[in-house]
CSV table of C-alpha atoms in Angstrom, one decimal:
chain,number,residue,atom,x,y,z
A,1259,UNK,CA,-13.3,11.9,34.2
A,1260,UNK,CA,-16.3,14.2,35.3
A,1261,UNK,CA,-20.0,12.6,34.4
A,1262,UNK,CA,-20.3,15.5,33.1
A,1263,UNK,CA,-17.7,15.3,30.3
A,1264,UNK,CA,-18.3,11.5,30.2
A,1265,UNK,CA,-21.6,12.3,28.9
A,1266,UNK,CA,-20.9,14.9,26.8
A,1267,UNK,CA,-18.1,12.6,24.9
A,1268,UNK,CA,-20.7,10.0,24.6
A,1269,UNK,CA,-23.2,12.3,23.6
A,1270,UNK,CA,-21.1,13.6,20.9
A,1271,UNK,CA,-19.8,10.4,19.8
A,1272,UNK,CA,-23.6,9.6,19.9
A,1273,UNK,CA,-24.6,12.6,17.2
A,1274,UNK,CA,-21.7,11.2,14.8
A,1275,UNK,CA,-22.6,7.2,14.8
A,1276,UNK,CA,-26.2,8.7,14.0
A,1277,UNK,CA,-24.7,10.9,11.6
A,1278,UNK,CA,-22.8,8.3,9.7
A,1279,UNK,CA,-25.6,5.6,10.2
A,1280,UNK,CA,-28.4,8.3,9.0
A,1281,UNK,CA,-28.9,7.4,5.1
A,1282,UNK,CA,-29.4,11.6,4.2
A,1283,UNK,CA,-26.3,12.4,6.0
A,1284,UNK,CA,-23.6,9.0,6.3
A,1285,UNK,CA,-21.9,9.5,3.1
A,1286,UNK,CA,-21.5,13.5,3.6
A,1287,UNK,CA,-20.1,12.4,7.1
A,1288,UNK,CA,-18.2,9.8,6.2
A,1289,UNK,CA,-16.0,12.2,3.7
A,1290,UNK,CA,-15.6,14.8,6.2
A,1291,UNK,CA,-14.5,12.1,9.0
A,1292,UNK,CA,-12.0,10.3,6.7
A,1293,UNK,CA,-10.3,13.8,5.2
A,1294,UNK,CA,-9.4,14.9,9.0
A,1295,UNK,CA,-7.8,11.2,9.3
A,1296,UNK,CA,-5.9,11.7,6.4
A,1297,UNK,CA,-4.9,15.0,7.5
A,1298,UNK,CA,-4.0,13.8,10.9
A,1299,UNK,CA,-1.6,10.9,9.6
A,1300,UNK,CA,0.1,12.8,7.3
A,1301,UNK,CA,0.8,15.4,10.0
A,1302,UNK,CA,1.6,12.8,12.6
A,1303,UNK,CA,4.1,11.7,9.5
A,1304,UNK,CA,5.8,15.1,8.7
A,1305,UNK,CA,6.2,15.5,12.7
A,1306,UNK,CA,7.2,12.3,13.5
A,1307,UNK,CA,10.1,11.6,10.6
A,1308,UNK,CA,10.8,15.1,11.0
A,1309,UNK,CA,14.2,14.0,12.2
A,1310,UNK,CA,14.8,11.7,8.6
A,1311,UNK,CA,14.5,12.3,5.6
A,1312,UNK,CA,11.7,10.5,3.4
A,1313,UNK,CA,12.4,6.8,2.7
A,1314,UNK,CA,14.4,5.7,-0.2
A,1315,UNK,CA,11.5,3.6,-2.0
A,1316,UNK,CA,9.6,7.1,-1.9
A,1317,UNK,CA,12.4,9.1,-3.5
A,1318,UNK,CA,13.1,5.7,-6.5
A,1319,UNK,CA,9.2,6.5,-7.0
A,1320,UNK,CA,10.3,10.2,-7.8
A,1321,UNK,CA,13.2,8.9,-10.0
A,1322,UNK,CA,10.8,6.9,-12.4
A,1323,UNK,CA,8.1,9.1,-12.1
A,1324,UNK,CA,10.3,11.2,-14.3
A,1325,UNK,CA,11.0,8.5,-16.8
A,1326,UNK,CA,7.4,7.8,-16.9
A,1327,UNK,CA,6.2,5.1,-19.2
A,1328,UNK,CA,5.2,1.3,-19.3
A,1329,UNK,CA,7.5,0.1,-17.3
A,1330,UNK,CA,10.5,0.4,-14.2
A,1331,UNK,CA,13.6,-2.1,-14.1
A,1332,UNK,CA,12.1,-3.1,-10.3
A,1333,UNK,CA,8.2,-2.7,-10.9
A,1334,UNK,CA,5.1,-2.0,-13.0
A,1335,UNK,CA,4.6,1.6,-13.4
A,1336,UNK,CA,1.4,2.0,-11.6
A,1337,UNK,CA,3.3,3.8,-8.5
A,1338,UNK,CA,5.5,5.9,-10.6
A,1339,UNK,CA,2.1,7.1,-12.9
A,1340,UNK,CA,0.6,8.3,-9.6
A,1341,UNK,CA,3.8,9.9,-8.4
A,1342,UNK,CA,4.2,12.1,-11.6
A,1343,UNK,CA,0.7,13.3,-11.2
A,1344,UNK,CA,0.8,14.1,-7.9
A,1345,UNK,CA,3.9,16.2,-7.8
A,1346,UNK,CA,2.8,18.0,-11.3
A,1347,UNK,CA,0.0,19.6,-8.8
A,1348,UNK,CA,2.2,19.8,-5.7
A,1349,UNK,CA,5.8,20.6,-4.1
A,1350,UNK,CA,8.6,18.2,-4.3
A,1351,UNK,CA,8.5,18.3,-0.5
A,1352,UNK,CA,8.6,15.6,2.6
A,1353,UNK,CA,4.8,17.0,4.1
A,1354,UNK,CA,3.3,16.5,0.7
A,1355,UNK,CA,4.6,13.3,0.0
A,1356,UNK,CA,3.3,12.0,3.4
A,1357,UNK,CA,-0.2,13.7,2.3
A,1358,UNK,CA,0.3,11.8,-1.4
A,1359,UNK,CA,0.5,8.2,1.0
A,1360,UNK,CA,-2.3,9.2,2.8
A,1361,UNK,CA,-4.9,10.5,0.5
A,1362,UNK,CA,-4.3,6.6,-1.3
A,1363,UNK,CA,-4.7,4.7,2.0
A,1364,UNK,CA,-7.7,7.5,3.0
A,1365,UNK,CA,-9.2,6.2,-0.7
A,1366,UNK,CA,-9.1,2.6,0.0
A,1367,UNK,CA,-10.7,3.5,3.7
A,1368,UNK,CA,-13.8,5.0,1.1
A,1369,UNK,CA,-14.0,2.3,-0.9
A,1370,UNK,CA,-13.9,-0.2,2.0
A,1371,UNK,CA,-17.1,2.1,3.6
A,1372,UNK,CA,-18.8,1.7,0.3
A,1373,UNK,CA,-18.6,-1.7,0.2
A,1374,UNK,CA,-19.8,-2.3,3.6
A,1375,UNK,CA,-23.0,-0.5,2.7
A,1376,UNK,CA,-23.9,-2.9,0.8
A,1377,UNK,CA,-23.7,-6.1,3.1
A,1378,UNK,CA,-23.8,-4.2,6.8
A,1379,UNK,CA,-26.3,-2.3,8.3
A,1380,UNK,CA,-25.8,1.1,9.6
A,1381,UNK,CA,-24.8,0.4,12.7
A,1382,UNK,CA,-22.3,-2.1,12.0
A,1383,UNK,CA,-20.8,0.0,8.5
A,1384,UNK,CA,-19.6,2.2,11.4
A,1385,UNK,CA,-17.7,0.2,13.4
A,1386,UNK,CA,-16.7,-1.9,10.7
A,1387,UNK,CA,-14.9,1.5,9.3
A,1388,UNK,CA,-13.8,2.2,12.7
A,1389,UNK,CA,-12.1,-1.3,12.9
A,1390,UNK,CA,-10.8,-0.7,9.6
A,1391,UNK,CA,-8.7,2.4,10.5
A,1392,UNK,CA,-7.0,0.7,13.4
A,1393,UNK,CA,-4.9,-1.9,11.1
A,1394,UNK,CA,-1.4,-0.6,10.5
A,1395,UNK,CA,-1.4,-0.6,6.8
A,1396,UNK,CA,-4.0,2.1,6.7
A,1397,UNK,CA,-1.7,4.4,8.5
A,1398,UNK,CA,1.9,4.0,9.5
A,1399,UNK,CA,2.5,1.5,7.0
A,1400,UNK,CA,0.6,3.7,4.7
A,1401,UNK,CA,3.4,6.6,5.6
A,1402,UNK,CA,5.6,4.9,3.4
A,1403,UNK,CA,5.0,5.1,0.2
A,1404,UNK,CA,6.1,2.2,-2.6
A,1405,UNK,CA,4.9,-0.7,-4.6
A,1406,UNK,CA,3.6,-2.5,-1.6
A,1407,UNK,CA,1.6,0.7,-0.5
A,1408,UNK,CA,0.4,1.6,-4.1
A,1409,UNK,CA,-2.0,-1.9,-3.8
A,1410,UNK,CA,-4.0,-0.4,-0.9
A,1411,UNK,CA,-6.6,1.4,-3.2
A,1412,UNK,CA,-6.1,-0.5,-6.2
A,1413,UNK,CA,-6.4,-3.8,-4.5
A,1414,UNK,CA,-10.0,-2.4,-2.8
A,1415,UNK,CA,-11.1,-0.8,-6.1
A,1416,UNK,CA,-10.5,-4.5,-8.0
A,1417,UNK,CA,-12.6,-6.6,-5.0
A,1418,UNK,CA,-15.3,-3.8,-5.2
A,1419,UNK,CA,-15.8,-3.8,-8.4
A,1420,UNK,CA,-15.3,-7.7,-8.9
A,1421,UNK,CA,-18.3,-8.5,-6.1
A,1422,UNK,CA,-20.6,-5.8,-8.0
A,1423,UNK,CA,-20.1,-7.5,-11.2
A,1424,UNK,CA,-20.7,-10.8,-9.9
A,1425,UNK,CA,-23.4,-9.7,-8.6
A,1426,UNK,CA,-24.8,-7.5,-11.4
A,1427,UNK,CA,-23.3,-9.4,-13.8
A,1428,UNK,CA,-23.4,-5.9,-15.9
A,1429,UNK,CA,-21.0,-5.4,-18.6
A,1430,UNK,CA,-20.2,-2.1,-17.8
A,1431,UNK,CA,-19.0,-2.9,-14.4
A,1432,UNK,CA,-17.4,-6.2,-15.7
A,1433,UNK,CA,-15.6,-3.3,-18.0
A,1434,UNK,CA,-14.1,-1.4,-15.0
A,1435,UNK,CA,-13.5,-4.6,-12.7
A,1436,UNK,CA,-10.9,-5.3,-15.5
A,1437,UNK,CA,-9.4,-2.4,-16.0
A,1438,UNK,CA,-9.1,-2.0,-12.0
A,1439,UNK,CA,-7.8,-5.8,-12.1
A,1440,UNK,CA,-5.2,-4.1,-15.2
A,1441,UNK,CA,-4.4,-1.3,-12.6
A,1442,UNK,CA,-2.9,-3.4,-9.7
A,1443,UNK,CA,-1.4,-5.6,-11.4
A,1444,UNK,CA,0.3,-2.5,-13.3
A,1445,UNK,CA,0.6,-1.4,-9.2
A,1446,UNK,CA,2.8,-4.9,-8.3
A,1447,UNK,CA,2.7,-8.0,-10.0
A,1448,UNK,CA,1.9,-9.7,-6.3
A,1449,UNK,CA,-1.5,-8.7,-7.2
A,1450,UNK,CA,-1.9,-11.6,-9.2
A,1451,UNK,CA,-2.6,-13.6,-5.8
A,1452,UNK,CA,-5.7,-11.5,-5.7
A,1453,UNK,CA,-6.6,-12.0,-9.1
A,1454,UNK,CA,-6.4,-15.6,-8.6
A,1455,UNK,CA,-7.9,-15.4,-5.2
A,1456,UNK,CA,-11.1,-13.8,-6.3
A,1457,UNK,CA,-11.0,-15.8,-9.6
A,1458,UNK,CA,-11.2,-19.2,-7.4
A,1459,UNK,CA,-13.2,-17.4,-5.4
A,1460,UNK,CA,-15.9,-17.1,-8.4
A,1461,UNK,CA,-15.7,-20.5,-9.3
A,1462,UNK,CA,-16.6,-22.2,-6.3
A,1463,UNK,CA,-19.7,-19.4,-5.7
A,1464,UNK,CA,-22.9,-22.1,-6.3
A,1465,UNK,CA,-24.3,-19.3,-8.9
A,1466,UNK,CA,-20.6,-19.2,-10.8
A,1467,UNK,CA,-23.3,-20.6,-13.5
A,1468,UNK,CA,-24.8,-17.9,-14.4
A,1469,UNK,CA,-21.9,-15.2,-13.7
A,1470,UNK,CA,-20.4,-17.4,-16.5
A,1471,UNK,CA,-22.8,-18.2,-18.8
A,1472,UNK,CA,-22.9,-13.8,-18.6
A,1473,UNK,CA,-20.9,-12.0,-20.5
A,1474,UNK,CA,-19.1,-10.1,-17.5
A,1475,UNK,CA,-16.2,-12.3,-16.8
A,1476,UNK,CA,-15.5,-12.4,-20.5
A,1477,UNK,CA,-15.7,-8.6,-20.7
A,1478,UNK,CA,-13.3,-8.0,-17.2
A,1479,UNK,CA,-11.2,-10.6,-19.0
A,1480,UNK,CA,-10.7,-9.4,-22.1
A,1481,UNK,CA,-10.7,-5.1,-20.8
A,1482,UNK,CA,-7.6,-6.5,-18.7
A,1483,UNK,CA,-5.7,-7.9,-20.8
A,1484,UNK,CA,-6.0,-5.1,-23.3
A,1485,UNK,CA,-5.7,-2.3,-20.7
A,1486,UNK,CA,-1.8,-4.8,-19.5
A,1487,UNK,CA,-1.1,-5.5,-22.9
A,1488,UNK,CA,1.3,-2.5,-23.4
A,1489,UNK,CA,3.4,-2.9,-20.4
A,1490,UNK,CA,3.8,-6.8,-21.8
A,1491,UNK,CA,5.0,-5.6,-24.6
A,1492,UNK,CA,7.4,-3.5,-22.9
A,1493,UNK,CA,8.2,-6.4,-20.9
A,1494,UNK,CA,9.3,-8.4,-24.2
A,1495,UNK,CA,11.1,-5.5,-25.4
A,1496,UNK,CA,13.1,-5.0,-22.2
A,1497,UNK,CA,13.9,-8.8,-21.9
A,1498,UNK,CA,10.9,-9.2,-19.1
A,1499,UNK,CA,13.5,-7.2,-16.8
A,1500,UNK,CA,11.2,-5.6,-14.3
A,1501,UNK,CA,9.4,-9.5,-14.4
A,1502,UNK,CA,12.5,-11.1,-13.6
A,1503,UNK,CA,13.5,-8.8,-11.0
A,1504,UNK,CA,10.1,-9.4,-9.0
A,1505,UNK,CA,11.1,-13.6,-9.2
A,1506,UNK,CA,14.9,-13.2,-8.5
A,1507,UNK,CA,14.6,-11.3,-5.3
A,1508,UNK,CA,12.5,-13.8,-3.0
A,1509,UNK,CA,14.3,-17.0,-3.5
A,1510,UNK,CA,14.7,-19.7,-1.2
A,1511,UNK,CA,14.7,-23.2,-0.6
A,1512,UNK,CA,12.0,-25.7,0.2
A,1513,UNK,CA,11.8,-24.9,3.9
A,1514,UNK,CA,12.2,-21.3,3.9
A,1515,UNK,CA,9.6,-21.2,1.2
A,1516,UNK,CA,7.0,-23.0,3.1
A,1517,UNK,CA,8.1,-21.3,6.8
A,1518,UNK,CA,7.2,-18.1,5.1
A,1519,UNK,CA,4.2,-19.0,3.7
A,1520,UNK,CA,3.0,-19.8,7.1
A,1521,UNK,CA,4.6,-16.2,8.5
A,1522,UNK,CA,2.8,-14.7,5.9
A,1523,UNK,CA,-1.1,-16.0,7.0
A,1524,UNK,CA,0.5,-15.8,10.7
A,1525,UNK,CA,1.9,-12.2,10.0
A,1526,UNK,CA,-1.5,-11.1,8.1
A,1527,UNK,CA,-3.5,-12.2,11.0
A,1528,UNK,CA,-1.1,-10.9,13.3
A,1529,UNK,CA,-1.8,-7.3,11.2
A,1530,UNK,CA,-5.8,-7.1,12.1
A,1531,UNK,CA,-5.5,-9.1,15.6
A,1532,UNK,CA,-6.3,-5.8,17.5
A,1533,UNK,CA,-10.0,-5.0,15.1
A,1534,UNK,CA,-11.0,-9.1,15.3
A,1535,UNK,CA,-10.2,-8.4,19.0
A,1536,UNK,CA,-12.0,-5.4,19.3
A,1537,UNK,CA,-14.9,-6.7,17.6
A,1538,UNK,CA,-14.8,-10.2,19.4
A,1539,UNK,CA,-14.9,-8.7,22.8
A,1540,UNK,CA,-17.7,-6.4,22.0
A,1541,UNK,CA,-19.8,-9.5,20.7
A,1542,UNK,CA,-18.8,-11.9,23.3
A,1543,UNK,CA,-21.4,-11.0,26.3
A,1544,UNK,CA,-24.2,-11.2,23.7
A,1545,UNK,CA,-22.9,-15.1,22.3
A,1546,UNK,CA,-22.4,-16.4,25.6
A,1547,UNK,CA,-25.6,-14.7,27.4
A,1548,UNK,CA,-27.5,-16.6,24.7
A,1549,UNK,CA,-24.9,-19.8,24.0
A,1550,UNK,CA,-24.4,-19.2,20.3
A,1551,UNK,CA,-20.5,-18.3,19.9
A,1552,UNK,CA,-20.1,-21.2,18.2
A,1553,UNK,CA,-22.8,-20.7,15.8
A,1554,UNK,CA,-21.7,-17.4,15.9
A,1555,UNK,CA,-18.2,-18.1,14.7
A,1556,UNK,CA,-19.3,-20.6,12.1
A,1557,UNK,CA,-21.6,-18.0,10.0
A,1558,UNK,CA,-19.3,-15.8,10.3
A,1559,UNK,CA,-16.5,-17.6,8.9
A,1560,UNK,CA,-18.6,-20.1,6.8
A,1561,UNK,CA,-22.0,-18.3,6.5
A,1562,UNK,CA,-24.9,-19.9,4.2
A,1563,UNK,CA,-25.8,-16.8,2.1
A,1564,UNK,CA,-24.0,-16.8,-1.1
A,1565,UNK,CA,-23.6,-13.8,-0.7
A,1566,UNK,CA,-21.7,-13.5,2.2
A,1567,UNK,CA,-20.0,-16.2,1.4
A,1568,UNK,CA,-18.5,-15.4,-1.6
A,1569,UNK,CA,-17.0,-12.5,0.3
A,1570,UNK,CA,-15.2,-14.9,2.7
A,1571,UNK,CA,-13.7,-16.3,-0.4
A,1572,UNK,CA,-13.2,-13.0,-1.8
A,1573,UNK,CA,-11.2,-12.1,1.6
A,1574,UNK,CA,-9.8,-15.4,2.7
A,1575,UNK,CA,-8.6,-17.1,-0.8
A,1576,UNK,CA,-6.1,-13.8,-1.1
A,1577,UNK,CA,-4.3,-15.0,2.3
A,1578,UNK,CA,-3.7,-18.3,1.6
A,1579,UNK,CA,-2.7,-18.8,-1.9
A,1580,UNK,CA,0.6,-17.4,-1.1
A,1581,UNK,CA,1.2,-20.9,0.8
A,1582,UNK,CA,1.2,-22.7,-1.8
A,1583,UNK,CA,2.4,-19.9,-4.3
A,1584,UNK,CA,5.5,-19.3,-2.9
A,1585,UNK,CA,6.9,-23.4,-2.2
A,1586,UNK,CA,5.4,-23.3,-6.4
A,1587,UNK,CA,7.8,-20.3,-7.5
A,1588,UNK,CA,10.9,-21.1,-5.0
A,1589,UNK,CA,10.1,-17.8,-3.3
A,1590,UNK,CA,9.9,-16.3,0.2
A,1591,UNK,CA,6.8,-14.3,0.6
A,1592,UNK,CA,6.2,-11.4,3.0
A,1593,UNK,CA,3.3,-10.6,5.1
A,1594,UNK,CA,3.9,-7.2,4.8
A,1595,UNK,CA,2.6,-8.0,1.1
A,1596,UNK,CA,-0.5,-8.8,2.1
A,1597,UNK,CA,-1.3,-5.0,2.8
A,1598,UNK,CA,-3.6,-4.4,0.1
A,1599,UNK,CA,-6.4,-7.2,1.4
A,1600,UNK,CA,-8.2,-6.0,4.1
A,1601,UNK,CA,-10.7,-4.3,2.5
A,1602,UNK,CA,-13.5,-6.7,3.3
A,1603,UNK,CA,-12.4,-7.0,7.1
A,1604,UNK,CA,-15.4,-5.3,8.1
A,1605,UNK,CA,-18.3,-6.9,6.0
A,1606,UNK,CA,-16.5,-10.3,7.2
A,1607,UNK,CA,-16.4,-10.0,10.6
A,1608,UNK,CA,-19.6,-7.6,11.3
A,1609,UNK,CA,-22.5,-9.1,8.3
A,1610,UNK,CA,-23.5,-12.1,10.5
A,1611,UNK,CA,-26.9,-11.1,12.3
A,1612,UNK,CA,-25.8,-13.0,15.4
A,1613,UNK,CA,-23.1,-10.7,15.6
A,1614,UNK,CA,-24.4,-8.2,17.9
A,1615,UNK,CA,-22.7,-5.1,18.5
A,1616,UNK,CA,-24.0,-3.0,21.6
A,1617,UNK,CA,-24.6,0.3,21.6
A,1618,UNK,CA,-21.7,0.9,24.0
A,1619,UNK,CA,-19.5,-0.9,22.6
A,1620,UNK,CA,-20.1,0.6,19.5
A,1621,UNK,CA,-19.4,3.9,20.9
A,1622,UNK,CA,-16.3,3.0,23.0
A,1623,UNK,CA,-14.9,1.6,19.4
A,1624,UNK,CA,-15.6,4.5,17.6
A,1625,UNK,CA,-14.2,6.6,20.1
A,1626,UNK,CA,-11.0,4.6,20.3
A,1627,UNK,CA,-10.4,4.4,16.3
A,1628,UNK,CA,-11.5,9.0,16.4
A,1629,UNK,CA,-8.4,8.8,19.4
A,1630,UNK,CA,-5.8,7.2,18.2
A,1631,UNK,CA,-4.5,9.4,15.5
A,1632,UNK,CA,-4.8,12.3,17.8
A,1633,UNK,CA,-2.8,10.3,20.6
A,1634,UNK,CA,-0.1,9.3,18.2
A,1635,UNK,CA,0.0,13.0,16.7
A,1636,UNK,CA,0.4,14.1,20.5
A,1637,UNK,CA,3.4,11.4,20.3
A,1638,UNK,CA,5.1,12.7,17.1
A,1639,UNK,CA,7.5,14.8,18.1
A,1640,UNK,CA,8.3,12.5,21.0
A,1641,UNK,CA,8.8,9.6,18.4
A,1642,UNK,CA,11.1,11.8,16.6
A,1643,UNK,CA,13.2,12.9,19.1
A,1644,UNK,CA,13.3,9.0,19.6
A,1645,UNK,CA,14.3,8.5,15.9
A,1646,UNK,CA,16.4,11.2,16.0
A,1647,UNK,CA,19.1,9.4,18.7
A,1648,UNK,CA,18.2,5.9,17.9
A,1649,UNK,CA,19.8,6.5,14.3
A,1650,UNK,CA,17.7,4.9,11.1
A,1651,UNK,CA,19.4,3.0,8.2
A,1652,UNK,CA,20.5,3.3,5.1
A,1653,UNK,CA,21.9,7.2,6.0
A,1654,UNK,CA,18.3,8.4,6.0
A,1655,UNK,CA,19.2,11.3,8.1
A,1656,UNK,CA,22.1,12.8,5.8
A,1657,UNK,CA,19.9,12.8,2.3
A,1658,UNK,CA,18.7,16.2,2.1
A,1659,UNK,CA,22.3,17.6,4.0
A,1660,UNK,CA,24.0,15.4,0.9
A,1661,UNK,CA,22.0,16.7,-1.4
A,1662,UNK,CA,22.4,20.7,-0.1
A,1663,UNK,CA,26.2,19.5,-0.1
A,1664,UNK,CA,26.6,18.2,-3.7
A,1665,UNK,CA,24.8,21.0,-4.6
A,1666,UNK,CA,27.9,23.3,-3.3
A,1667,UNK,CA,30.6,21.3,-4.5
A,1668,UNK,CA,29.6,21.5,-8.2
A,1669,UNK,CA,28.8,25.2,-7.7
A,1670,UNK,CA,32.2,25.4,-6.2
A,1671,UNK,CA,33.9,22.9,-8.8
A,1672,UNK,CA,32.6,24.0,-12.2
A,1673,UNK,CA,29.5,26.5,-13.8
A,1674,UNK,CA,27.5,23.9,-16.1
A,1675,UNK,CA,24.4,23.5,-14.1
A,1676,UNK,CA,24.2,19.8,-12.2
A,1677,UNK,CA,22.6,17.1,-14.6
A,1678,UNK,CA,23.4,14.1,-13.2
A,1679,UNK,CA,24.0,12.4,-9.7
A,1680,UNK,CA,25.4,9.1,-9.2
A,1681,UNK,CA,25.7,6.4,-6.2
A,1682,UNK,CA,24.3,3.0,-5.4
A,1683,UNK,CA,20.7,2.2,-5.0
A,1684,UNK,CA,19.7,3.3,-1.8
A,1685,UNK,CA,21.7,6.5,-1.0
A,1686,UNK,CA,21.0,7.3,-4.7
A,1687,UNK,CA,17.3,7.7,-4.6
A,1688,UNK,CA,17.1,9.6,-1.2
A,1689,UNK,CA,19.5,12.2,-1.8
A,1690,UNK,CA,17.9,12.4,-5.2
A,1691,UNK,CA,14.7,13.6,-3.7
A,1692,UNK,CA,16.3,16.4,-2.3
A,1693,UNK,CA,17.5,17.8,-5.9
A,1694,UNK,CA,16.6,19.8,-8.6
A,1695,UNK,CA,13.8,17.8,-10.8
A,1696,UNK,CA,16.0,17.9,-13.9
A,1697,UNK,CA,19.1,15.9,-11.8
A,1698,UNK,CA,18.4,12.6,-13.3
A,1699,UNK,CA,20.5,9.2,-11.5
A,1700,UNK,CA,22.7,7.2,-12.3
A,1701,UNK,CA,23.3,3.8,-9.9
A,1702,UNK,CA,26.8,3.4,-10.7
A,1703,UNK,CA,27.1,-0.2,-9.0
A,1704,UNK,CA,24.1,-1.6,-10.8
A,1705,UNK,CA,23.8,0.6,-14.4
A,1706,UNK,CA,20.6,-1.5,-15.3
A,1707,UNK,CA,18.2,-0.4,-12.5
A,1708,UNK,CA,18.9,3.4,-14.8
A,1709,UNK,CA,18.4,2.2,-18.3
A,1710,UNK,CA,17.5,5.6,-19.2
A,1711,UNK,CA,20.8,7.2,-18.1
A,1712,UNK,CA,22.8,7.9,-21.8
A,1713,UNK,CA,26.9,7.5,-20.9
A,1714,UNK,CA,28.1,9.8,-23.4
A,1715,UNK,CA,25.5,12.5,-22.5
A,1716,UNK,CA,27.0,11.5,-18.8
A,1717,UNK,CA,30.5,12.3,-20.1
A,1718,UNK,CA,29.9,15.6,-21.8
A,1719,UNK,CA,27.4,17.0,-19.1
A,1720,UNK,CA,30.1,15.8,-15.8
A,1721,UNK,CA,28.1,14.0,-12.9
A,1722,UNK,CA,28.4,14.3,-8.9
A,1723,UNK,CA,29.6,10.9,-7.1
A,1724,UNK,CA,29.3,9.9,-3.7
A,1725,UNK,CA,29.4,7.1,-1.8
A,1726,UNK,CA,29.3,6.4,1.8
A,1727,UNK,CA,33.6,4.7,2.9
A,1728,UNK,CA,32.4,1.6,4.3
A,1729,UNK,CA,30.3,0.8,0.7
A,1730,UNK,CA,33.0,-1.2,-0.8
A,1731,UNK,CA,31.4,-2.1,-4.1
A,1732,UNK,CA,29.9,2.0,-4.2
A,1733,UNK,CA,33.5,3.3,-3.4
A,1734,UNK,CA,35.3,1.2,-5.9
A,1735,UNK,CA,33.1,2.1,-9.0
A,1736,UNK,CA,33.3,5.6,-8.0
A,1737,UNK,CA,37.6,5.3,-8.2
A,1738,UNK,CA,36.9,3.8,-11.4
A,1739,UNK,CA,35.0,6.0,-13.1
A,1740,UNK,CA,37.1,8.8,-11.5
A,1741,UNK,CA,40.2,7.3,-12.7
A,1742,UNK,CA,38.5,7.1,-16.2
A,1743,UNK,CA,37.0,10.8,-16.2
């Protein structure tokens, strides 16, 4: 690269960094940068995944959104609520779904940016945001919207409001913290790990006396319980089906649960390995020169200031608790479930005054973070070709084609409108996304997963059934229903 061009790129990065660090321009500039980030990754998703159809989890969310209430057969309903609201405004299309997924991830990044403003110097705040965008939870994984990715903004909001409530003890902030905590639980029951971690952090903090003598924690608890009450009532009325599903999905032996707990922590660490390595490499020359590396790491991991130590505990405990909970519940845990817990990473990495990021290193980190989505976008057509050649599981290249064929065959068979489509879980929801909005799904292998379907109405209106021939259970149920019909 010619020196003049390097100076031009470097000067542009300096101007952007200065604008982000400027109290007068920082918030507006951050909003513009994050909007660009959202758009680039949504476009990447639309192109890179253009040789396949949306994931069946995403189709399942659409099915639940059409029957929106206080619960679903598998998960709490917040994700379905969001999907219903989004597709009430946007068309039911692949690109729109990827945009929706990236909007949620970007909101989580914005919340992390806001939190960082209370703990980090302006230049470190900029570096922290850049580092966080390199965690794959906020881009590659975020594009597949499901009950895991919905935790991104919900955990971020809950963490931000908890910390704010703990510091200020204001009833209004405490009430918002309770609402956010309830929303997190309504996103996925795994959010109990976050709430337990934040509660333990509050108990360990030396300022706990003042906090628990105030109204703040009790307001948070009361508001959270009240907000969750309708869902609890729904669970009771439906024999706790969704909660039972969550507890029965990943059972394991003692050895398996211990191994999965260790794997959870190791996997979560692997997801943040790149930003952690970049931060330490950037700060290392200064620490090595002054021989303060050990002291800096101690100050990072266990700071003496209670405000910063609370942040470390709020960050670390939700990652460590699964080691205990997996064994206690006899359930295996998956590192992907740590997806919502990265909000405080920039503060933990950079809030120590002993961690100094030189200007040149900060420029390189910001430049890399800006270049990364552009590189991914440039590579997206090639990625789409590779995916097409390798193929994807669960028939995900055929959902839209099958939907067209179902509509065609139905129109050739009967003048009645298509009202129901039946298959087994993965294929059913993948195809449903590409059918008209008034078509309802029936899970024919496990009908309890579509409890809103009235079998008498199905008998009156008819149903289009489809199964891959290699899926024996589906084919057996299809044959039974065809004979009965």
